mmCIF file of C-alpha atoms in Angstrom:
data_model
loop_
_atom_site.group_PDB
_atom_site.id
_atom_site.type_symbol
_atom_site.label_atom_id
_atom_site.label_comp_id
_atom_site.label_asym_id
_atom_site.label_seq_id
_atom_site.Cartn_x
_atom_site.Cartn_y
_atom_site.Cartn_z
ATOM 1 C CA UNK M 1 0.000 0.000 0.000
ATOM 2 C CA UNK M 2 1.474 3.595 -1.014
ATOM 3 C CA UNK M 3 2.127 6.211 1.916
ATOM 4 C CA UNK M 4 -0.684 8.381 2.945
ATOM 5 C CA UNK M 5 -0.295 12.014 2.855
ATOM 6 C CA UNK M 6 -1.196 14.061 5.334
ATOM 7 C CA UNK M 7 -4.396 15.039 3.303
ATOM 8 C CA UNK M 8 -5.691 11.509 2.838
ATOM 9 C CA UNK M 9 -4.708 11.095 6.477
ATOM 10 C CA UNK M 10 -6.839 13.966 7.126
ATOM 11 C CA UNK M 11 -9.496 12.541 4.777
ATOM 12 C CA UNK M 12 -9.935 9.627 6.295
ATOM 13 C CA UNK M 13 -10.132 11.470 9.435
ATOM 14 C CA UNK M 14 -13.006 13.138 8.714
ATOM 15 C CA UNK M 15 -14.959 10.260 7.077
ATOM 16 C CA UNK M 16 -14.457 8.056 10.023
ATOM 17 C CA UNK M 17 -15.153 11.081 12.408
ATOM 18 C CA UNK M 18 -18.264 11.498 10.425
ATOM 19 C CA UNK M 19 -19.368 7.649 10.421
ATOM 20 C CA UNK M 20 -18.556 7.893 14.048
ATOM 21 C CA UNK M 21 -21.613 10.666 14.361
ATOM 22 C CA UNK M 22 -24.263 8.931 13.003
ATOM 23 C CA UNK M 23 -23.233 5.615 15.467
ATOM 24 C CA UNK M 24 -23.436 8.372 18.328
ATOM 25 C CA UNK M 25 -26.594 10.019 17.114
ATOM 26 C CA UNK M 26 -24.768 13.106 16.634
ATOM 27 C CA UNK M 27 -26.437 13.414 13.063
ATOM 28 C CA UNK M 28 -26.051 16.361 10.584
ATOM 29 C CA UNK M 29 -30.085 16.049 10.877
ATOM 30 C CA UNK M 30 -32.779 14.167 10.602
ATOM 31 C CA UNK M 31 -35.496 13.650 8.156
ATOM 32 C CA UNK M 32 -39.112 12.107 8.900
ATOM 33 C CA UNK M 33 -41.618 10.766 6.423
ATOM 34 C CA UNK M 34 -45.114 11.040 7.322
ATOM 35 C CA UNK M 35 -46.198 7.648 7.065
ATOM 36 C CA UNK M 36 -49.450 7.608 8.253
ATOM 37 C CA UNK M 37 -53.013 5.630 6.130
ATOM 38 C CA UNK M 38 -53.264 9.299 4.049
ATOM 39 C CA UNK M 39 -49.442 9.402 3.374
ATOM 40 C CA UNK M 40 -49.370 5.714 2.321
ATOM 41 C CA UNK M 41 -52.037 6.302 -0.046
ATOM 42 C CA UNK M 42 -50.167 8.992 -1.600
ATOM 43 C CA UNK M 43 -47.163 7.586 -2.297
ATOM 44 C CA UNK M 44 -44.931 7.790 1.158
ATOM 45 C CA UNK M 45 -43.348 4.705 0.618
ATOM 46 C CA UNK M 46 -42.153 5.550 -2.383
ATOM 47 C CA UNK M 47 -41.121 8.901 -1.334
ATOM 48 C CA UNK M 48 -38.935 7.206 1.240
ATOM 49 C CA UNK M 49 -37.331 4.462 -1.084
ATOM 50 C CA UNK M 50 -36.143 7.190 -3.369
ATOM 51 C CA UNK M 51 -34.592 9.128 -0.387
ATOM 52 C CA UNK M 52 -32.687 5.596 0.966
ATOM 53 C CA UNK M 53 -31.739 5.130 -2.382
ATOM 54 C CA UNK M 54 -30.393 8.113 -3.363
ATOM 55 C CA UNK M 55 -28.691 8.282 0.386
ATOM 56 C CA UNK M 56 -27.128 4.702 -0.674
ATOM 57 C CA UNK M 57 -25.877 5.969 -3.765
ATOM 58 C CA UNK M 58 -23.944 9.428 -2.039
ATOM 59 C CA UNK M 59 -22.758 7.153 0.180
ATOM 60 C CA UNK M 60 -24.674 9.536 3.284
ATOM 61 C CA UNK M 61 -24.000 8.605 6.615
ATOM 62 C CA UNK M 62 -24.890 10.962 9.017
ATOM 63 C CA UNK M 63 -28.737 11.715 8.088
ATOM 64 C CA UNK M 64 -30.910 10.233 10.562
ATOM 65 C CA UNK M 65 -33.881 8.791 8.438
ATOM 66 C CA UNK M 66 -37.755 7.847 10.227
ATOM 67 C CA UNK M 67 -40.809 8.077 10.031
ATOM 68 C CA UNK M 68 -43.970 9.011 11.934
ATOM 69 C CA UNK M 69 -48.041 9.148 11.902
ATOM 70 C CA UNK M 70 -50.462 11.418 10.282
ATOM 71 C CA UNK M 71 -49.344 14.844 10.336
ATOM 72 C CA UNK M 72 -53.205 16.102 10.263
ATOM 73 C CA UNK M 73 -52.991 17.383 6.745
ATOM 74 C CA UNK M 74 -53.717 14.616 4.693
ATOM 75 C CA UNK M 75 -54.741 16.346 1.563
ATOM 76 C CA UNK M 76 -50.906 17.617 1.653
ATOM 77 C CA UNK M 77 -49.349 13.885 2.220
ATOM 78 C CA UNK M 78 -46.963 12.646 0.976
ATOM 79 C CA UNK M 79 -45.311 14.586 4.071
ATOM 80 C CA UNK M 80 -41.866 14.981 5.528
ATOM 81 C CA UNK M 81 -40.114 16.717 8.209
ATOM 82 C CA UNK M 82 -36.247 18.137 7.951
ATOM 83 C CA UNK M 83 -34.685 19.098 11.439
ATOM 84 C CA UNK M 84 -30.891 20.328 11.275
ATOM 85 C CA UNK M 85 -29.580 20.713 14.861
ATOM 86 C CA UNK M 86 -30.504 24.217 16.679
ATOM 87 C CA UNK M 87 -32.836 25.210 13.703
ATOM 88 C CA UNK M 88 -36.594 24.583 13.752
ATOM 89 C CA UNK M 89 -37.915 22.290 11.970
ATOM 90 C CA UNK M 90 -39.545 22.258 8.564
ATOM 91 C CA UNK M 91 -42.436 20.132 7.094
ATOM 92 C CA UNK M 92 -42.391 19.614 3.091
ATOM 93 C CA UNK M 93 -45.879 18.516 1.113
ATOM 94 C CA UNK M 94 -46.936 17.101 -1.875
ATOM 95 C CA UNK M 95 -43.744 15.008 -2.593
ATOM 96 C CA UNK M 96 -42.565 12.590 -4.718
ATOM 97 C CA UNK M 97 -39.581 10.974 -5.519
ATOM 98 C CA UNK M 98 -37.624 14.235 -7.157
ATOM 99 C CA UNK M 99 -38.510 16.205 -4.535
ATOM 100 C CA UNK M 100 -37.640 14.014 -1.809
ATOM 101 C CA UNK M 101 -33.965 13.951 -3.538
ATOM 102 C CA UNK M 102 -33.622 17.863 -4.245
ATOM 103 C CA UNK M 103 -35.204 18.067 0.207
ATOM 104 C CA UNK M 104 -31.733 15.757 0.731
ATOM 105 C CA UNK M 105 -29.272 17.442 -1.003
ATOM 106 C CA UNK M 106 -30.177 21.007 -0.561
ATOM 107 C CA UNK M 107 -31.779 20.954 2.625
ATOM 108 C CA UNK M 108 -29.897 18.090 4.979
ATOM 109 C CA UNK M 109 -26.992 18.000 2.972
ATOM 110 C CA UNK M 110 -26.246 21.691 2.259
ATOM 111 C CA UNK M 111 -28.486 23.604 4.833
ATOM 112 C CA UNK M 112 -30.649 25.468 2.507
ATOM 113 C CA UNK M 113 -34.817 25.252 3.251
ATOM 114 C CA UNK M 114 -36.141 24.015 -0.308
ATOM 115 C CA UNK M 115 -38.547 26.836 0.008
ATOM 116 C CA UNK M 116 -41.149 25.954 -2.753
ATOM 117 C CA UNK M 117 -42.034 22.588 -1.745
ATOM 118 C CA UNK M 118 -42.086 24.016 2.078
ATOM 119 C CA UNK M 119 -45.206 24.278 3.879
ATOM 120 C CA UNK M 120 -44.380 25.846 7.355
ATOM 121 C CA UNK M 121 -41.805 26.065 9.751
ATOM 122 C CA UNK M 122 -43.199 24.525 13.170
ATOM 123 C CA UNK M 123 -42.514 21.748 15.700
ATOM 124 C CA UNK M 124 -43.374 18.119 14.835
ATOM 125 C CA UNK M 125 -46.778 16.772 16.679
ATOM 126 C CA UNK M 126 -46.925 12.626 16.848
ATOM 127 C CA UNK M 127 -50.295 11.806 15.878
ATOM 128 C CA UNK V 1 -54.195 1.775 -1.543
ATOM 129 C CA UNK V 2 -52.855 -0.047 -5.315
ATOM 130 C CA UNK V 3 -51.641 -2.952 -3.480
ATOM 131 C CA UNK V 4 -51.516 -5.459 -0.073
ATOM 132 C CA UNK V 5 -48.147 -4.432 1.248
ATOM 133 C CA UNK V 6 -49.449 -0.919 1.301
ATOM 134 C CA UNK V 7 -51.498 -2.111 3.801
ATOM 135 C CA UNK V 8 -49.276 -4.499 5.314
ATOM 136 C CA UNK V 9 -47.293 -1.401 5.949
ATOM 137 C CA UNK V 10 -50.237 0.875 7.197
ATOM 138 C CA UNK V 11 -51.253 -1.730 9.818
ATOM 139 C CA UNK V 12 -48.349 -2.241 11.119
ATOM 140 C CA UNK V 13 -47.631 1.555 11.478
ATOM 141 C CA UNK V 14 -50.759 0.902 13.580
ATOM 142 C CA UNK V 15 -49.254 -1.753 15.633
ATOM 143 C CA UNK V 16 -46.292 0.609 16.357
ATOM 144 C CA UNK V 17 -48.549 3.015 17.858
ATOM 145 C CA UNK V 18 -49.681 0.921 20.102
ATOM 146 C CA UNK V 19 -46.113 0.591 21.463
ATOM 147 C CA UNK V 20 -45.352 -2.813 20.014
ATOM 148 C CA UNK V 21 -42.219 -4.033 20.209
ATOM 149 C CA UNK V 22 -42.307 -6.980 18.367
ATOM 150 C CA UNK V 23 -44.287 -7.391 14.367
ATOM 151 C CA UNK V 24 -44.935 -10.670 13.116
ATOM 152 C CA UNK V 25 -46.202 -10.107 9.442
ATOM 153 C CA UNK V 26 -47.486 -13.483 7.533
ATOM 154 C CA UNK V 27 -48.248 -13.640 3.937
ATOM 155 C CA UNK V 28 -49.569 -17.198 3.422
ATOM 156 C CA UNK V 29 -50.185 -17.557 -0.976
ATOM 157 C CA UNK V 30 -52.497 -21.152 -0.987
ATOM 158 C CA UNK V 31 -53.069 -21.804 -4.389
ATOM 159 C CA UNK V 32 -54.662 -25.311 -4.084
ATOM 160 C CA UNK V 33 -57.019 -23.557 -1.190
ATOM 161 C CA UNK V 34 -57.141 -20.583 -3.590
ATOM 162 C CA UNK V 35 -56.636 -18.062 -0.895
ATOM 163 C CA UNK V 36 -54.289 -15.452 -0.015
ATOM 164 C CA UNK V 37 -53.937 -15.052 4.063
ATOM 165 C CA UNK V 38 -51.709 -12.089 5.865
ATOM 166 C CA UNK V 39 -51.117 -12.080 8.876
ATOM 167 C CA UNK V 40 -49.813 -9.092 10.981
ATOM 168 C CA UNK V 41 -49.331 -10.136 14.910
ATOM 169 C CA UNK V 42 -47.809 -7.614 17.422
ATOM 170 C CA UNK V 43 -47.409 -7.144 21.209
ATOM 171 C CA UNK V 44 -48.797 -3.746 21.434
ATOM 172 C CA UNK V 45 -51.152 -2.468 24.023
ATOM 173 C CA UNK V 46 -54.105 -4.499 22.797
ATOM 174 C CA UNK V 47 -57.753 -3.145 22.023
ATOM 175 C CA UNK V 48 -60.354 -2.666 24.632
ATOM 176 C CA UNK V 49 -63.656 -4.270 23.816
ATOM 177 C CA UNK V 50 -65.075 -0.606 22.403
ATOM 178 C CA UNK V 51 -62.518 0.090 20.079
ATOM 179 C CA UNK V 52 -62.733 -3.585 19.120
ATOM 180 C CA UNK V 53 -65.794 -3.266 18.240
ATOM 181 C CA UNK V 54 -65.639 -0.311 15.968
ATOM 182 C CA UNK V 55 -62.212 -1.304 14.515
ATOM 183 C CA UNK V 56 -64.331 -1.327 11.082
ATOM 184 C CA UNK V 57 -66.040 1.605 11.208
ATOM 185 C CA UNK V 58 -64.305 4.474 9.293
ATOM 186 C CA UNK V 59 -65.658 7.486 11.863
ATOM 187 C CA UNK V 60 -64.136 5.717 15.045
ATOM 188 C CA UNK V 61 -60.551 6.438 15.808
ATOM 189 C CA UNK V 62 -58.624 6.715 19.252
ATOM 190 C CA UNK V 63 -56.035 9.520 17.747
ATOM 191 C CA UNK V 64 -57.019 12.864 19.838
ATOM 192 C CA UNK V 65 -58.460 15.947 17.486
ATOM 193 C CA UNK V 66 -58.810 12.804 14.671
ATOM 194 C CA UNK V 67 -62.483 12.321 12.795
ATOM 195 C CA UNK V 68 -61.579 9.800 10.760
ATOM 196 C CA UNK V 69 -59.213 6.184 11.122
ATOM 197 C CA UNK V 70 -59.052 4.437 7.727
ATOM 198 C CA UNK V 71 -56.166 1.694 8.069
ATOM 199 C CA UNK V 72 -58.092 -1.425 8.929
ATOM 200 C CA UNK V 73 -61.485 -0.348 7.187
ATOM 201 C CA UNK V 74 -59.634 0.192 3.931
ATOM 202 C CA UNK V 75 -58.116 -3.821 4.476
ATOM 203 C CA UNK V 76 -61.551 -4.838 5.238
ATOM 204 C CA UNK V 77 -62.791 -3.267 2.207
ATOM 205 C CA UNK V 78 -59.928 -4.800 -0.174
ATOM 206 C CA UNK V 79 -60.470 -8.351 1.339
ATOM 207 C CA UNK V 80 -64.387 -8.318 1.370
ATOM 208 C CA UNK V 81 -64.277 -6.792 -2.387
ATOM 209 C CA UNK V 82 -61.915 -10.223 -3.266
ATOM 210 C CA UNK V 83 -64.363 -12.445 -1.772
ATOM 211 C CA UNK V 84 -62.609 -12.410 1.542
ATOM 212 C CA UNK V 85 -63.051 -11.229 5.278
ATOM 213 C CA UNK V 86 -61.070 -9.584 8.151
ATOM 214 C CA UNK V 87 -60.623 -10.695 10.997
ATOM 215 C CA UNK V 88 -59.266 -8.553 14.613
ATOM 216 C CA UNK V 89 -58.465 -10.686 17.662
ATOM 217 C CA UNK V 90 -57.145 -8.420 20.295
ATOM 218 C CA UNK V 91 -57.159 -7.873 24.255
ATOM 219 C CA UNK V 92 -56.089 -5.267 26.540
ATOM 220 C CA UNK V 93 -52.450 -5.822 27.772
ATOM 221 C CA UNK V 94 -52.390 -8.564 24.984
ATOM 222 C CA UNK V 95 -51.306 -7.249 21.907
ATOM 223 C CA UNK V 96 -53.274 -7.823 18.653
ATOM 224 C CA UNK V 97 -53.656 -10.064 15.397
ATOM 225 C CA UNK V 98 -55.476 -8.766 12.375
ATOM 226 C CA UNK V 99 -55.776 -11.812 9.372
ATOM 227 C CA UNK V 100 -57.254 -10.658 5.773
ATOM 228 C CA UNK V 101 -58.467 -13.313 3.722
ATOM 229 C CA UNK V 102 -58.812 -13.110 0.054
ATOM 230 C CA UNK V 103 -60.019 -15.148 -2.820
ATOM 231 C CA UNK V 104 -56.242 -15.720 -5.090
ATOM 232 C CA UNK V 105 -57.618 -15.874 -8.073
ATOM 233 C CA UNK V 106 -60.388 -12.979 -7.678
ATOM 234 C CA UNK V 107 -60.602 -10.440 -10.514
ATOM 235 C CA UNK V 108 -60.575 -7.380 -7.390
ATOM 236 C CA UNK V 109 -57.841 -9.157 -5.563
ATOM 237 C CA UNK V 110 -54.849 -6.285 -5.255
ATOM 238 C CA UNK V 111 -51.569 -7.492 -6.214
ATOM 239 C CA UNK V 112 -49.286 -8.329 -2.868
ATOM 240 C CA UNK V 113 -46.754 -5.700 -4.629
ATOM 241 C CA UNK V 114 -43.350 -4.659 -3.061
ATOM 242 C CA UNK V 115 -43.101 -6.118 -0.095
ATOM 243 C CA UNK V 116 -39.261 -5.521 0.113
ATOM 244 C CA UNK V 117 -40.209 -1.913 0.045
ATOM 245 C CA UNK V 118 -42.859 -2.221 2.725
ATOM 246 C CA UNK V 119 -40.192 -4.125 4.991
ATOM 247 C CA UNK V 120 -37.666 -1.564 4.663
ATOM 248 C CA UNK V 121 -39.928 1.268 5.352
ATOM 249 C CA UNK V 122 -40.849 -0.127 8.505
ATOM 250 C CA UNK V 123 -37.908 -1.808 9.792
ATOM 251 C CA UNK V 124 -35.777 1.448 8.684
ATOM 252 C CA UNK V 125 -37.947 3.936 9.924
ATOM 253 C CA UNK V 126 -38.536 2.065 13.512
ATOM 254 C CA UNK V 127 -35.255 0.930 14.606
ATOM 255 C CA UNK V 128 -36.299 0.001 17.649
ATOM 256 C CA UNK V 129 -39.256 -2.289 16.811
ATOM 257 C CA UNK V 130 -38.057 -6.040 16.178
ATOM 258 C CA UNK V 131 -40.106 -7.194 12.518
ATOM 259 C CA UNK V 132 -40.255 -11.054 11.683
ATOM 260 C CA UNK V 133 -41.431 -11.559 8.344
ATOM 261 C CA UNK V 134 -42.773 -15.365 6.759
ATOM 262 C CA UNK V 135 -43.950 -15.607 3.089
ATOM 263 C CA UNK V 136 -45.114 -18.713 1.890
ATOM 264 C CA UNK V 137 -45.603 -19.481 -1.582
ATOM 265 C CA UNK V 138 -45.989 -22.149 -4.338
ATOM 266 C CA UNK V 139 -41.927 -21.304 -4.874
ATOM 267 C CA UNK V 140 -41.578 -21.895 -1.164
ATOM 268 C CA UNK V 141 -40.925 -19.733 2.088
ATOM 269 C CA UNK V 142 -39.144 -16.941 2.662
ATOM 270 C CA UNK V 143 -38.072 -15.480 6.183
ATOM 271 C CA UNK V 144 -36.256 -12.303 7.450
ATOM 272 C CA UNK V 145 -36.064 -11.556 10.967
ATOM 273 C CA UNK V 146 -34.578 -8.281 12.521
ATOM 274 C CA UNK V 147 -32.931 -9.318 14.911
ATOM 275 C CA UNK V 148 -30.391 -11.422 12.954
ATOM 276 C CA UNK V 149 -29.684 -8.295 10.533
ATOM 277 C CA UNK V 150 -29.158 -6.239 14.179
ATOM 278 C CA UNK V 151 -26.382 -9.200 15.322
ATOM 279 C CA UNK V 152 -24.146 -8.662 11.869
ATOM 280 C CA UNK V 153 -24.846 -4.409 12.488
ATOM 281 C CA UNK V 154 -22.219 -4.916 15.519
ATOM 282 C CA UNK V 155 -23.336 -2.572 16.875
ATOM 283 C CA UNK V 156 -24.313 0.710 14.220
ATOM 284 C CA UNK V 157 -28.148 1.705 14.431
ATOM 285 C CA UNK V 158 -30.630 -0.461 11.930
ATOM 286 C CA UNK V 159 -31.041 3.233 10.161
ATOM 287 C CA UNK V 160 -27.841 4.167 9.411
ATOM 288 C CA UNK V 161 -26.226 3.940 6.145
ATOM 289 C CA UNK V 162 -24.514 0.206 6.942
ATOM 290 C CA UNK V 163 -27.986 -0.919 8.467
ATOM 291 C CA UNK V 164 -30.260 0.191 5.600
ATOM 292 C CA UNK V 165 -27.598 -1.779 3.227
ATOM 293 C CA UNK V 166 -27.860 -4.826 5.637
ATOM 294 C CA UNK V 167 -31.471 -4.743 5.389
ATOM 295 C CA UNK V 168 -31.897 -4.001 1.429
ATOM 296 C CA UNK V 169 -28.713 -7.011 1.542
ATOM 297 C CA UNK V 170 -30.511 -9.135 3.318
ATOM 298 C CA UNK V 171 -33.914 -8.765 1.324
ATOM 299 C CA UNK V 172 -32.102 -9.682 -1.897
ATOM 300 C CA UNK V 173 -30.811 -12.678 -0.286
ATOM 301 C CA UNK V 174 -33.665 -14.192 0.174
ATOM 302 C CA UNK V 175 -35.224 -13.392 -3.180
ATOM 303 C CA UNK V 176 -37.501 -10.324 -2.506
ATOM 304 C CA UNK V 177 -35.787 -8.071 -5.026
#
């Protein structure tokens, strides 16, 4: 094996720091799909096989993914919920599987609120 | 709801509610008996005998500020149109078992669909809740069981990256992708 520079060392460091996080449950954030009858019926499971899959595929490891009840706004499923840490969190409608992939990378991965598929910015209630 | 796992999923979302800690989910194909059983078994709180009794009706629900509770009326409805039935056998303390019945060959029968998908939405999105899954079919059965994916995890949560791999790893081995 060739001699690792200082960069790779640092690398390395990171990505193991990083894996290290999500065993810890000190995620970069977490995302919840509504998964309730209504969100079902809409296409929630879908929604979330997208998001695994394109969190598989980025190789992601420190997004904390679940899922919850009805939300109360069932003509709005499918549903999720983004929380970074010390921000508050943010419920998405009407998603599919595109969306659910732009919510990851520009929301949980890069910080930004994906503002047109955003509903509200509240706490989560566990129905 | 396009297809069973769909609901397979919903009630068992159900059964999590009710603080169960343990899912047993059978899907039983007879094709000699013509009839397509699932089974989904958990250890939750149980019914009492009111909300037993209106488990079928679409206006009873024990959510607070909640009109409506659809899950197991919707099942009813897809067995019943496939020349089926429900059944609900539950007790307070005692967990409950909900079995839909359904003609196999019916014309109204919904396809079982992905039921890799439904597995992975539950197991990954409750980590904490043990799932035990038996399908038996003319090509034979199939079994996962949470707890053995958990014991290769050493240790990482069933919803992290390695456990979601694990799971969708595990599904593939035994021939539901």
């Amino acid at each position: 094996m060739a001699k690792l520079t200082i960069s790779e060392l640092q690398k390395l460091r990171e990505k193991l720091a990083q894996e290290r996080q999500t065993r810890e449950g000190n995620a970069r954030g977490q995302i919840i799909i509504h998964m309730g009858t209504c969100g079902i019926a809409a296409g929630a499971r879908k929604v979330l096989t997208a998001l695994l899959e394109a969190m598989d595929k980025q190789n992601v490891r420190d997004v904390i993914v679940s899922t919850s009840g009805c939300a109360g706004m069932c003509s709005k499923e499918p549903m999720a919920t983004v929380q970074l840490p010390q921000q508050a969190p943010v419920k998405y409608i009407s998603l599919n599987e595109e969306k659910i992939v732009r919510i990851l990378n520009e929301h949980l991965l890069q910080g930004n609120v994906v503002k047109e598929f955003a509903l509200a910015v509240g706490s989560e209630r566990m129905g | 709801m396009e297809e069973l796992a769909l609901h397979i999923l919903d009630i068992a979302e159900n059964s999590i509610r009710a603080g169960a800690r343990t899912i047993e989910i059978e899907v039983a194909e007879d094709l000699q008996q013509d009839r397509l059983l699932i089974t989904i078994r958990d250890n939750g709180k149980g019914m009492d005998k009111r909300t037993l009794r209106h488990a079928l009706d679409p206006f009873f629900t024990t959510k607070p500020n909640k009109r409506v509770g659809l899950g197991l009326p919707l099942l009813a409805a897809a067995a019943r149109q496939a020349g089926g039935d429900i059944a609900i056998r539950s007790k307070r303390g005692a967990g409950t078992e909900v079995e839909a019945a359904f003609q196999y060959s019916h014309v109204d029968r919904q396809p079982l669909g992905n039921l890799a998908a439904t597995m992975e939405a539950l197991i990954i999105g409750n980590p904490d809740v043990d799932f035990r899954l038996v399908h038996r079919s003319p090509k034979g059965v199939k079994q996962l069981d949470t707890r053995n994916i958990r014991a290769a995890l050493d240790g990482a949560p069933i919803n992290s990256i390695e456990g979601i791999r694990r799971v969708k790893q595990s599904m593939e081995e035994h021939g539901w992708r």
